[in-house]
């Protein structure tokens, strides 16, 4: 049995944490990247090592910085034999509502670097590793209908970055298909607060009339989709943008109520 290794950026908390646990449960080693959440990352790695028959470790690095990305990959390869799965979970987001002209240059670059350039930085470093094994899984994150390049009022930097990532994901899928590497994007819906670290079983006991399926979305919902995309038998699924929204009109909400 081949033991694969997954790098999950921003994997110490929230949906990243749930993804790390889901992949570990499926028999995948986990490299948990963090920037500031050192305690949570180390605790999660220890918990995974205790609960599952895999290996987990935490690695510090700012993925918006190319040199950090290069060092992160080098550090991981000192412990794990390869990086077979890359989950681009981390991505900065400015909660303050701002029109385009209200962004200063540093803030704009921070959002673009953290959400778009980081995908290029890490993918560039890791693709040669995946090609050697003729196998790889790359997962990026978007938002509802991102592949249609929608506008998002007061969220211009984030929307622009993620729309570009959707195109980049599809391009990687085309370029790397012959190398056994797939690239897909997941688009979580309204999964907020404590629900990011909740399981589906928890949500099934909660009524949510704002979501057509009648319950809140959870980090577990997203993690299960990612875990499926990382299976060997999911090799025909590539270049896809997958909404995980419970059929909720997420863009309608953000356009008018955010």
PDB file of C-alpha atoms in Angstrom:
ATOM      1  CA  UNK A   1       0.000   0.000   0.000  1.00  0.00           C
ATOM      2  CA  UNK A   2       1.321   3.412  -1.001  1.00  0.00           C
ATOM      3  CA  UNK A   3       1.137   5.882   1.877  1.00  0.00           C
ATOM      4  CA  UNK A   4       0.418   9.303   0.394  1.00  0.00           C
ATOM      5  CA  UNK A   5       1.181  12.636   2.040  1.00  0.00           C
ATOM      6  CA  UNK A   6      -1.014  15.731   1.959  1.00  0.00           C
ATOM      7  CA  UNK A   7       0.025  19.320   2.567  1.00  0.00           C
ATOM      8  CA  UNK A   8      -2.863  21.411   3.891  1.00  0.00           C
ATOM      9  CA  UNK A   9      -2.187  25.131   4.064  1.00  0.00           C
ATOM     10  CA  UNK A  10      -3.811  26.901   6.981  1.00  0.00           C
ATOM     11  CA  UNK A  11      -4.640  23.467   8.298  1.00  0.00           C
ATOM     12  CA  UNK A  12      -4.567  24.143  12.038  1.00  0.00           C
ATOM     13  CA  UNK A  13      -8.155  25.326  12.415  1.00  0.00           C
ATOM     14  CA  UNK A  14     -11.554  25.431  10.777  1.00  0.00           C
ATOM     15  CA  UNK A  15     -12.186  23.646   7.495  1.00  0.00           C
ATOM     16  CA  UNK A  16      -8.473  22.945   7.124  1.00  0.00           C
ATOM     17  CA  UNK A  17      -8.481  21.055  10.402  1.00  0.00           C
ATOM     18  CA  UNK A  18     -11.508  19.002   9.366  1.00  0.00           C
ATOM     19  CA  UNK A  19      -9.804  18.220   6.051  1.00  0.00           C
ATOM     20  CA  UNK A  20      -6.649  17.078   7.823  1.00  0.00           C
ATOM     21  CA  UNK A  21      -8.678  14.714   9.979  1.00  0.00           C
ATOM     22  CA  UNK A  22     -10.677  13.370   7.032  1.00  0.00           C
ATOM     23  CA  UNK A  23      -7.560  12.634   4.998  1.00  0.00           C
ATOM     24  CA  UNK A  24      -5.852  11.053   8.002  1.00  0.00           C
ATOM     25  CA  UNK A  25      -8.888   8.826   8.506  1.00  0.00           C
ATOM     26  CA  UNK A  26      -8.513   7.676   4.897  1.00  0.00           C
ATOM     27  CA  UNK A  27      -4.892   6.668   5.498  1.00  0.00           C
ATOM     28  CA  UNK A  28      -3.048   9.767   4.284  1.00  0.00           C
ATOM     29  CA  UNK A  29      -0.095  11.339   6.093  1.00  0.00           C
ATOM     30  CA  UNK A  30      -0.700  14.998   6.870  1.00  0.00           C
ATOM     31  CA  UNK A  31       1.600  18.031   6.804  1.00  0.00           C
ATOM     32  CA  UNK A  32      -0.228  20.848   8.587  1.00  0.00           C
ATOM     33  CA  UNK A  33       0.886  24.324   7.572  1.00  0.00           C
ATOM     34  CA  UNK A  34       0.283  27.331   9.798  1.00  0.00           C
ATOM     35  CA  UNK A  35       1.414  30.937   9.995  1.00  0.00           C
ATOM     36  CA  UNK A  36       0.385  32.030  13.495  1.00  0.00           C
ATOM     37  CA  UNK A  37      -1.576  29.119  15.005  1.00  0.00           C
ATOM     38  CA  UNK A  38       1.393  27.105  16.253  1.00  0.00           C
ATOM     39  CA  UNK A  39      -0.320  25.665  19.328  1.00  0.00           C
ATOM     40  CA  UNK A  40      -3.391  24.516  17.409  1.00  0.00           C
ATOM     41  CA  UNK A  41      -1.272  23.016  14.630  1.00  0.00           C
ATOM     42  CA  UNK A  42       0.892  21.024  17.044  1.00  0.00           C
ATOM     43  CA  UNK A  43      -2.128  19.845  19.013  1.00  0.00           C
ATOM     44  CA  UNK A  44      -3.858  18.710  15.832  1.00  0.00           C
ATOM     45  CA  UNK A  45      -0.767  16.824  14.647  1.00  0.00           C
ATOM     46  CA  UNK A  46      -0.466  15.102  18.025  1.00  0.00           C
ATOM     47  CA  UNK A  47      -4.151  14.173  17.971  1.00  0.00           C
ATOM     48  CA  UNK A  48      -3.910  12.692  14.479  1.00  0.00           C
ATOM     49  CA  UNK A  49      -0.803  10.704  15.395  1.00  0.00           C
ATOM     50  CA  UNK A  50      -2.668   9.281  18.367  1.00  0.00           C
ATOM     51  CA  UNK A  51      -5.966   8.509  16.633  1.00  0.00           C
ATOM     52  CA  UNK A  52      -4.950   7.286  13.186  1.00  0.00           C
ATOM     53  CA  UNK A  53      -2.383   4.921  11.744  1.00  0.00           C
ATOM     54  CA  UNK A  54      -0.652   7.733   9.833  1.00  0.00           C
ATOM     55  CA  UNK A  55       1.983  10.359  10.507  1.00  0.00           C
ATOM     56  CA  UNK A  56       1.226  14.057  11.005  1.00  0.00           C
ATOM     57  CA  UNK A  57       3.493  17.042  11.612  1.00  0.00           C
ATOM     58  CA  UNK A  58       3.130  20.826  11.681  1.00  0.00           C
ATOM     59  CA  UNK A  59       5.117  23.316   9.601  1.00  0.00           C
ATOM     60  CA  UNK A  60       5.289  27.083   9.882  1.00  0.00           C
ATOM     61  CA  UNK A  61       5.260  29.222   6.748  1.00  0.00           C
ATOM     62  CA  UNK A  62       3.635  32.256   5.161  1.00  0.00           C
ATOM     63  CA  UNK A  63       2.323  30.960   1.852  1.00  0.00           C
ATOM     64  CA  UNK A  64       1.991  34.477   0.432  1.00  0.00           C
ATOM     65  CA  UNK A  65       5.804  34.563   0.357  1.00  0.00           C
ATOM     66  CA  UNK A  66       7.598  32.555  -2.326  1.00  0.00           C
ATOM     67  CA  UNK A  67      10.691  31.877  -0.232  1.00  0.00           C
ATOM     68  CA  UNK A  68       8.523  30.634   2.623  1.00  0.00           C
ATOM     69  CA  UNK A  69       6.766  28.277   0.211  1.00  0.00           C
ATOM     70  CA  UNK A  70      10.082  26.911  -1.001  1.00  0.00           C
ATOM     71  CA  UNK A  71      11.306  26.435   2.563  1.00  0.00           C
ATOM     72  CA  UNK A  72       8.012  24.827   3.564  1.00  0.00           C
ATOM     73  CA  UNK A  73       8.334  22.187   0.858  1.00  0.00           C
ATOM     74  CA  UNK A  74      11.957  21.507   1.814  1.00  0.00           C
ATOM     75  CA  UNK A  75      11.017  21.108   5.474  1.00  0.00           C
ATOM     76  CA  UNK A  76       8.208  18.685   4.664  1.00  0.00           C
ATOM     77  CA  UNK A  77      10.450  16.535   2.464  1.00  0.00           C
ATOM     78  CA  UNK A  78      12.876  16.142   5.351  1.00  0.00           C
ATOM     79  CA  UNK A  79      10.162  14.210   7.193  1.00  0.00           C
ATOM     80  CA  UNK A  80       7.922  12.757   4.479  1.00  0.00           C
ATOM     81  CA  UNK A  81       9.061  10.977   1.292  1.00  0.00           C
ATOM     82  CA  UNK A  82       6.784  13.009  -0.987  1.00  0.00           C
ATOM     83  CA  UNK A  83       3.955  15.507  -1.259  1.00  0.00           C
ATOM     84  CA  UNK A  84       1.164  13.837  -3.209  1.00  0.00           C
ATOM     85  CA  UNK A  85      -1.820  16.007  -2.273  1.00  0.00           C
ATOM     86  CA  UNK A  86      -1.850  19.790  -2.083  1.00  0.00           C
ATOM     87  CA  UNK A  87      -4.860  21.446  -0.453  1.00  0.00           C
ATOM     88  CA  UNK A  88      -4.805  25.238  -0.823  1.00  0.00           C
ATOM     89  CA  UNK A  89      -7.010  25.890   2.192  1.00  0.00           C
ATOM     90  CA  UNK A  90      -5.386  29.106   3.453  1.00  0.00           C
ATOM     91  CA  UNK A  91      -6.424  32.434   1.994  1.00  0.00           C
ATOM     92  CA  UNK A  92      -6.574  35.881   3.621  1.00  0.00           C
ATOM     93  CA  UNK A  93      -9.860  37.766   3.653  1.00  0.00           C
ATOM     94  CA  UNK A  94     -10.539  41.351   4.692  1.00  0.00           C
ATOM     95  CA  UNK A  95     -13.793  41.473   6.650  1.00  0.00           C
ATOM     96  CA  UNK A  96     -14.122  45.244   6.372  1.00  0.00           C
ATOM     97  CA  UNK A  97     -16.335  46.288   3.447  1.00  0.00           C
ATOM     98  CA  UNK A  98     -14.316  48.340   0.964  1.00  0.00           C
ATOM     99  CA  UNK A  99     -14.867  49.688  -2.519  1.00  0.00           C
ATOM    100  CA  UNK A 100     -12.028  49.259  -5.010  1.00  0.00           C
ATOM    101  CA  UNK A 101     -10.610  52.733  -4.433  1.00  0.00           C
ATOM    102  CA  UNK A 102     -10.530  52.202  -0.660  1.00  0.00           C
ATOM    103  CA  UNK A 103      -7.957  49.406  -0.833  1.00  0.00           C
ATOM    104  CA  UNK A 104      -4.402  50.561  -0.371  1.00  0.00           C
ATOM    105  CA  UNK A 105      -1.727  48.889  -2.487  1.00  0.00           C
ATOM    106  CA  UNK A 106      -0.279  46.811   0.367  1.00  0.00           C
ATOM    107  CA  UNK A 107      -3.677  45.425   1.338  1.00  0.00           C
ATOM    108  CA  UNK A 108      -4.537  44.593  -2.262  1.00  0.00           C
ATOM    109  CA  UNK A 109      -1.226  42.779  -2.729  1.00  0.00           C
ATOM    110  CA  UNK A 110      -1.738  40.932   0.556  1.00  0.00           C
ATOM    111  CA  UNK A 111      -5.050  39.515  -0.689  1.00  0.00           C
ATOM    112  CA  UNK A 112      -3.736  38.681  -4.162  1.00  0.00           C
ATOM    113  CA  UNK A 113      -0.533  37.102  -2.849  1.00  0.00           C
ATOM    114  CA  UNK A 114      -2.310  35.033  -0.221  1.00  0.00           C
ATOM    115  CA  UNK A 115      -5.107  33.764  -2.442  1.00  0.00           C
ATOM    116  CA  UNK A 116      -3.679  33.660  -5.969  1.00  0.00           C
ATOM    117  CA  UNK A 117       0.099  33.851  -6.022  1.00  0.00           C
ATOM    118  CA  UNK A 118       0.371  31.319  -3.199  1.00  0.00           C
ATOM    119  CA  UNK A 119      -1.345  28.755  -5.424  1.00  0.00           C
ATOM    120  CA  UNK A 120       1.269  29.368  -8.114  1.00  0.00           C
ATOM    121  CA  UNK A 121       4.172  29.358  -5.650  1.00  0.00           C
ATOM    122  CA  UNK A 122       3.316  26.022  -4.043  1.00  0.00           C
ATOM    123  CA  UNK A 123       2.090  24.337  -7.205  1.00  0.00           C
ATOM    124  CA  UNK A 124       5.318  25.266  -8.977  1.00  0.00           C
ATOM    125  CA  UNK A 125       7.378  23.735  -6.158  1.00  0.00           C
ATOM    126  CA  UNK A 126       5.320  20.566  -5.809  1.00  0.00           C
ATOM    127  CA  UNK A 127       4.427  19.625  -9.396  1.00  0.00           C
ATOM    128  CA  UNK A 128       7.863  18.089 -10.106  1.00  0.00           C
ATOM    129  CA  UNK A 129       7.454  15.897  -7.025  1.00  0.00           C
ATOM    130  CA  UNK A 130       4.037  14.693  -8.181  1.00  0.00           C
ATOM    131  CA  UNK A 131       5.249  14.081 -11.738  1.00  0.00           C
ATOM    132  CA  UNK A 132       7.950  11.698 -10.506  1.00  0.00           C
ATOM    133  CA  UNK A 133       5.224   9.456  -9.094  1.00  0.00           C
ATOM    134  CA  UNK A 134       2.818  10.080 -11.977  1.00  0.00           C
ATOM    135  CA  UNK A 135       0.141  10.868  -9.395  1.00  0.00           C
ATOM    136  CA  UNK A 136      -1.095  13.981  -7.656  1.00  0.00           C
ATOM    137  CA  UNK A 137      -4.132  15.813  -6.352  1.00  0.00           C
ATOM    138  CA  UNK A 138      -4.396  19.609  -6.203  1.00  0.00           C
ATOM    139  CA  UNK A 139      -7.386  21.198  -4.476  1.00  0.00           C
ATOM    140  CA  UNK A 140      -8.081  24.933  -4.530  1.00  0.00           C
ATOM    141  CA  UNK A 141     -10.822  26.970  -2.855  1.00  0.00           C
ATOM    142  CA  UNK A 142     -13.278  29.371  -4.441  1.00  0.00           C
ATOM    143  CA  UNK A 143     -16.698  30.810  -3.740  1.00  0.00           C
ATOM    144  CA  UNK A 144     -20.177  30.227  -5.152  1.00  0.00           C
ATOM    145  CA  UNK A 145     -20.265  30.659  -8.966  1.00  0.00           C
ATOM    146  CA  UNK A 146     -16.645  31.810  -9.054  1.00  0.00           C
ATOM    147  CA  UNK A 147     -16.182  30.134 -12.439  1.00  0.00           C
ATOM    148  CA  UNK A 148     -18.665  32.607 -13.965  1.00  0.00           C
ATOM    149  CA  UNK A 149     -16.450  35.558 -12.879  1.00  0.00           C
ATOM    150  CA  UNK A 150     -19.208  37.316 -10.906  1.00  0.00           C
ATOM    151  CA  UNK A 151     -18.780  40.663  -9.248  1.00  0.00           C
ATOM    152  CA  UNK A 152     -18.803  40.798  -5.464  1.00  0.00           C
ATOM    153  CA  UNK A 153     -19.595  44.178  -4.043  1.00  0.00           C
ATOM    154  CA  UNK A 154     -16.986  45.476  -1.548  1.00  0.00           C
ATOM    155  CA  UNK A 155     -14.951  42.278  -1.973  1.00  0.00           C
ATOM    156  CA  UNK A 156     -13.063  43.161  -5.150  1.00  0.00           C
ATOM    157  CA  UNK A 157      -9.599  41.886  -4.200  1.00  0.00           C
ATOM    158  CA  UNK A 158     -10.801  38.542  -2.862  1.00  0.00           C
ATOM    159  CA  UNK A 159     -13.198  37.978  -5.765  1.00  0.00           C
ATOM    160  CA  UNK A 160     -10.567  38.880  -8.350  1.00  0.00           C
ATOM    161  CA  UNK A 161      -8.019  36.527  -6.797  1.00  0.00           C
ATOM    162  CA  UNK A 162     -10.379  33.575  -6.499  1.00  0.00           C
ATOM    163  CA  UNK A 163     -11.746  34.059 -10.016  1.00  0.00           C
ATOM    164  CA  UNK A 164      -8.174  33.871 -11.292  1.00  0.00           C
ATOM    165  CA  UNK A 165      -7.574  30.752  -9.206  1.00  0.00           C
ATOM    166  CA  UNK A 166     -10.575  29.078 -10.861  1.00  0.00           C
ATOM    167  CA  UNK A 167      -9.000  29.618 -14.274  1.00  0.00           C
ATOM    168  CA  UNK A 168      -5.586  28.531 -12.997  1.00  0.00           C
ATOM    169  CA  UNK A 169      -7.069  25.351 -11.530  1.00  0.00           C
ATOM    170  CA  UNK A 170      -8.631  24.416 -14.863  1.00  0.00           C
ATOM    171  CA  UNK A 171      -5.376  25.157 -16.675  1.00  0.00           C
ATOM    172  CA  UNK A 172      -3.391  22.942 -14.312  1.00  0.00           C
ATOM    173  CA  UNK A 173      -5.938  20.173 -14.891  1.00  0.00           C
ATOM    174  CA  UNK A 174      -5.373  20.382 -18.645  1.00  0.00           C
ATOM    175  CA  UNK A 175      -1.595  20.621 -18.473  1.00  0.00           C
ATOM    176  CA  UNK A 176      -1.093  17.846 -15.920  1.00  0.00           C
ATOM    177  CA  UNK A 177      -3.712  15.289 -16.968  1.00  0.00           C
ATOM    178  CA  UNK A 178      -1.115  13.184 -18.786  1.00  0.00           C
ATOM    179  CA  UNK A 179       0.973  13.112 -15.609  1.00  0.00           C
ATOM    180  CA  UNK A 180      -1.729  11.515 -13.471  1.00  0.00           C
ATOM    181  CA  UNK A 181      -2.351  14.790 -11.631  1.00  0.00           C
ATOM    182  CA  UNK A 182      -5.834  16.207 -11.115  1.00  0.00           C
ATOM    183  CA  UNK A 183      -6.797  19.739 -10.104  1.00  0.00           C
ATOM    184  CA  UNK A 184     -10.206  20.705  -8.765  1.00  0.00           C
ATOM    185  CA  UNK A 185     -11.764  23.621  -6.879  1.00  0.00           C
ATOM    186  CA  UNK A 186     -14.227  23.375  -4.001  1.00  0.00           C
ATOM    187  CA  UNK A 187     -16.508  26.292  -3.179  1.00  0.00           C
ATOM    188  CA  UNK A 188     -17.859  26.257   0.387  1.00  0.00           C
ATOM    189  CA  UNK A 189     -21.113  28.071   1.029  1.00  0.00           C
ATOM    190  CA  UNK A 190     -22.163  29.801   4.240  1.00  0.00           C
ATOM    191  CA  UNK A 191     -20.055  27.802   6.681  1.00  0.00           C
ATOM    192  CA  UNK A 192     -19.259  30.164   9.497  1.00  0.00           C
ATOM    193  CA  UNK A 193     -18.120  30.268  13.112  1.00  0.00           C
ATOM    194  CA  UNK A 194     -18.148  27.035  15.054  1.00  0.00           C
ATOM    195  CA  UNK A 195     -19.692  25.165  12.120  1.00  0.00           C
ATOM    196  CA  UNK A 196     -16.303  25.108  10.407  1.00  0.00           C
ATOM    197  CA  UNK A 197     -15.182  22.457  12.891  1.00  0.00           C
ATOM    198  CA  UNK A 198     -18.498  20.644  13.238  1.00  0.00           C
ATOM    199  CA  UNK A 199     -19.469  17.305  11.745  1.00  0.00           C
ATOM    200  CA  UNK A 200     -22.460  16.577   9.555  1.00  0.00           C
ATOM    201  CA  UNK A 201     -24.095  14.653  12.403  1.00  0.00           C
ATOM    202  CA  UNK A 202     -24.112  17.838  14.484  1.00  0.00           C
ATOM    203  CA  UNK A 203     -25.771  19.844  11.721  1.00  0.00           C
ATOM    204  CA  UNK A 204     -28.474  17.265  11.098  1.00  0.00           C
ATOM    205  CA  UNK A 205     -29.919  18.082  14.502  1.00  0.00           C
ATOM    206  CA  UNK A 206     -30.065  21.831  13.745  1.00  0.00           C
ATOM    207  CA  UNK A 207     -32.777  23.534  11.716  1.00  0.00           C
ATOM    208  CA  UNK A 208     -31.657  26.249   9.281  1.00  0.00           C
ATOM    209  CA  UNK A 209     -34.469  27.775   7.254  1.00  0.00           C
ATOM    210  CA  UNK A 210     -32.054  29.958   5.273  1.00  0.00           C
ATOM    211  CA  UNK A 211     -30.588  26.895   3.548  1.00  0.00           C
ATOM    212  CA  UNK A 212     -32.734  24.810   1.146  1.00  0.00           C
ATOM    213  CA  UNK A 213     -31.476  21.515   2.573  1.00  0.00           C
ATOM    214  CA  UNK A 214     -32.679  22.688   5.987  1.00  0.00           C
ATOM    215  CA  UNK A 215     -29.458  22.472   7.967  1.00  0.00           C
ATOM    216  CA  UNK A 216     -26.190  24.427   8.331  1.00  0.00           C
ATOM    217  CA  UNK A 217     -23.123  23.545   6.319  1.00  0.00           C
ATOM    218  CA  UNK A 218     -20.093  22.192   8.174  1.00  0.00           C
ATOM    219  CA  UNK A 219     -16.381  21.792   7.694  1.00  0.00           C
ATOM    220  CA  UNK A 220     -17.086  18.077   7.498  1.00  0.00           C
ATOM    221  CA  UNK A 221     -19.161  18.639   4.343  1.00  0.00           C
ATOM    222  CA  UNK A 222     -16.182  20.214   2.602  1.00  0.00           C
ATOM    223  CA  UNK A 223     -13.641  17.753   3.995  1.00  0.00           C
ATOM    224  CA  UNK A 224     -15.625  14.773   2.705  1.00  0.00           C
ATOM    225  CA  UNK A 225     -15.658  16.196  -0.828  1.00  0.00           C
ATOM    226  CA  UNK A 226     -11.917  16.854  -0.700  1.00  0.00           C
ATOM    227  CA  UNK A 227     -11.247  13.360   0.609  1.00  0.00           C
ATOM    228  CA  UNK A 228     -13.260  11.903  -2.270  1.00  0.00           C
ATOM    229  CA  UNK A 229     -11.350  13.975  -4.835  1.00  0.00           C
ATOM    230  CA  UNK A 230      -8.088  12.592  -3.427  1.00  0.00           C
ATOM    231  CA  UNK A 231      -9.001   8.941  -3.948  1.00  0.00           C
ATOM    232  CA  UNK A 232      -7.270   6.892  -6.653  1.00  0.00           C
ATOM    233  CA  UNK A 233     -10.588   6.170  -8.332  1.00  0.00           C
ATOM    234  CA  UNK A 234     -11.397   9.885  -8.643  1.00  0.00           C
ATOM    235  CA  UNK A 235      -8.896  10.314 -11.475  1.00  0.00           C
ATOM    236  CA  UNK A 236     -11.615  11.193 -14.029  1.00  0.00           C
ATOM    237  CA  UNK A 237     -12.708  14.169 -11.938  1.00  0.00           C
ATOM    238  CA  UNK A 238     -10.462  17.070 -12.863  1.00  0.00           C
ATOM    239  CA  UNK A 239     -10.899  20.697 -13.877  1.00  0.00           C
ATOM    240  CA  UNK A 240     -14.119  20.851 -11.866  1.00  0.00           C
ATOM    241  CA  UNK A 241     -15.482  23.696  -9.739  1.00  0.00           C
ATOM    242  CA  UNK A 242     -17.696  22.120  -7.085  1.00  0.00           C
ATOM    243  CA  UNK A 243     -20.185  24.173  -5.028  1.00  0.00           C
ATOM    244  CA  UNK A 244     -20.803  22.931  -1.492  1.00  0.00           C
ATOM    245  CA  UNK A 245     -23.638  25.247  -0.548  1.00  0.00           C
ATOM    246  CA  UNK A 246     -26.686  23.179   0.380  1.00  0.00           C
ATOM    247  CA  UNK A 247     -28.309  24.811  -2.696  1.00  0.00           C
ATOM    248  CA  UNK A 248     -28.213  28.195  -0.960  1.00  0.00           C
ATOM    249  CA  UNK A 249     -27.958  31.298  -3.133  1.00  0.00           C
ATOM    250  CA  UNK A 250     -24.774  32.477  -1.472  1.00  0.00           C
ATOM    251  CA  UNK A 251     -24.066  35.257  -3.951  1.00  0.00           C
ATOM    252  CA  UNK A 252     -27.559  36.638  -3.541  1.00  0.00           C
ATOM    253  CA  UNK A 253     -26.862  36.944   0.165  1.00  0.00           C
ATOM    254  CA  UNK A 254     -23.525  38.656  -0.213  1.00  0.00           C
ATOM    255  CA  UNK A 255     -24.696  41.004  -2.900  1.00  0.00           C
ATOM    256  CA  UNK A 256     -27.483  42.454  -0.808  1.00  0.00           C
ATOM    257  CA  UNK A 257     -26.988  41.563   2.839  1.00  0.00           C
ATOM    258  CA  UNK A 258     -23.264  41.191   3.487  1.00  0.00           C
TER     259      UNK A 258
END
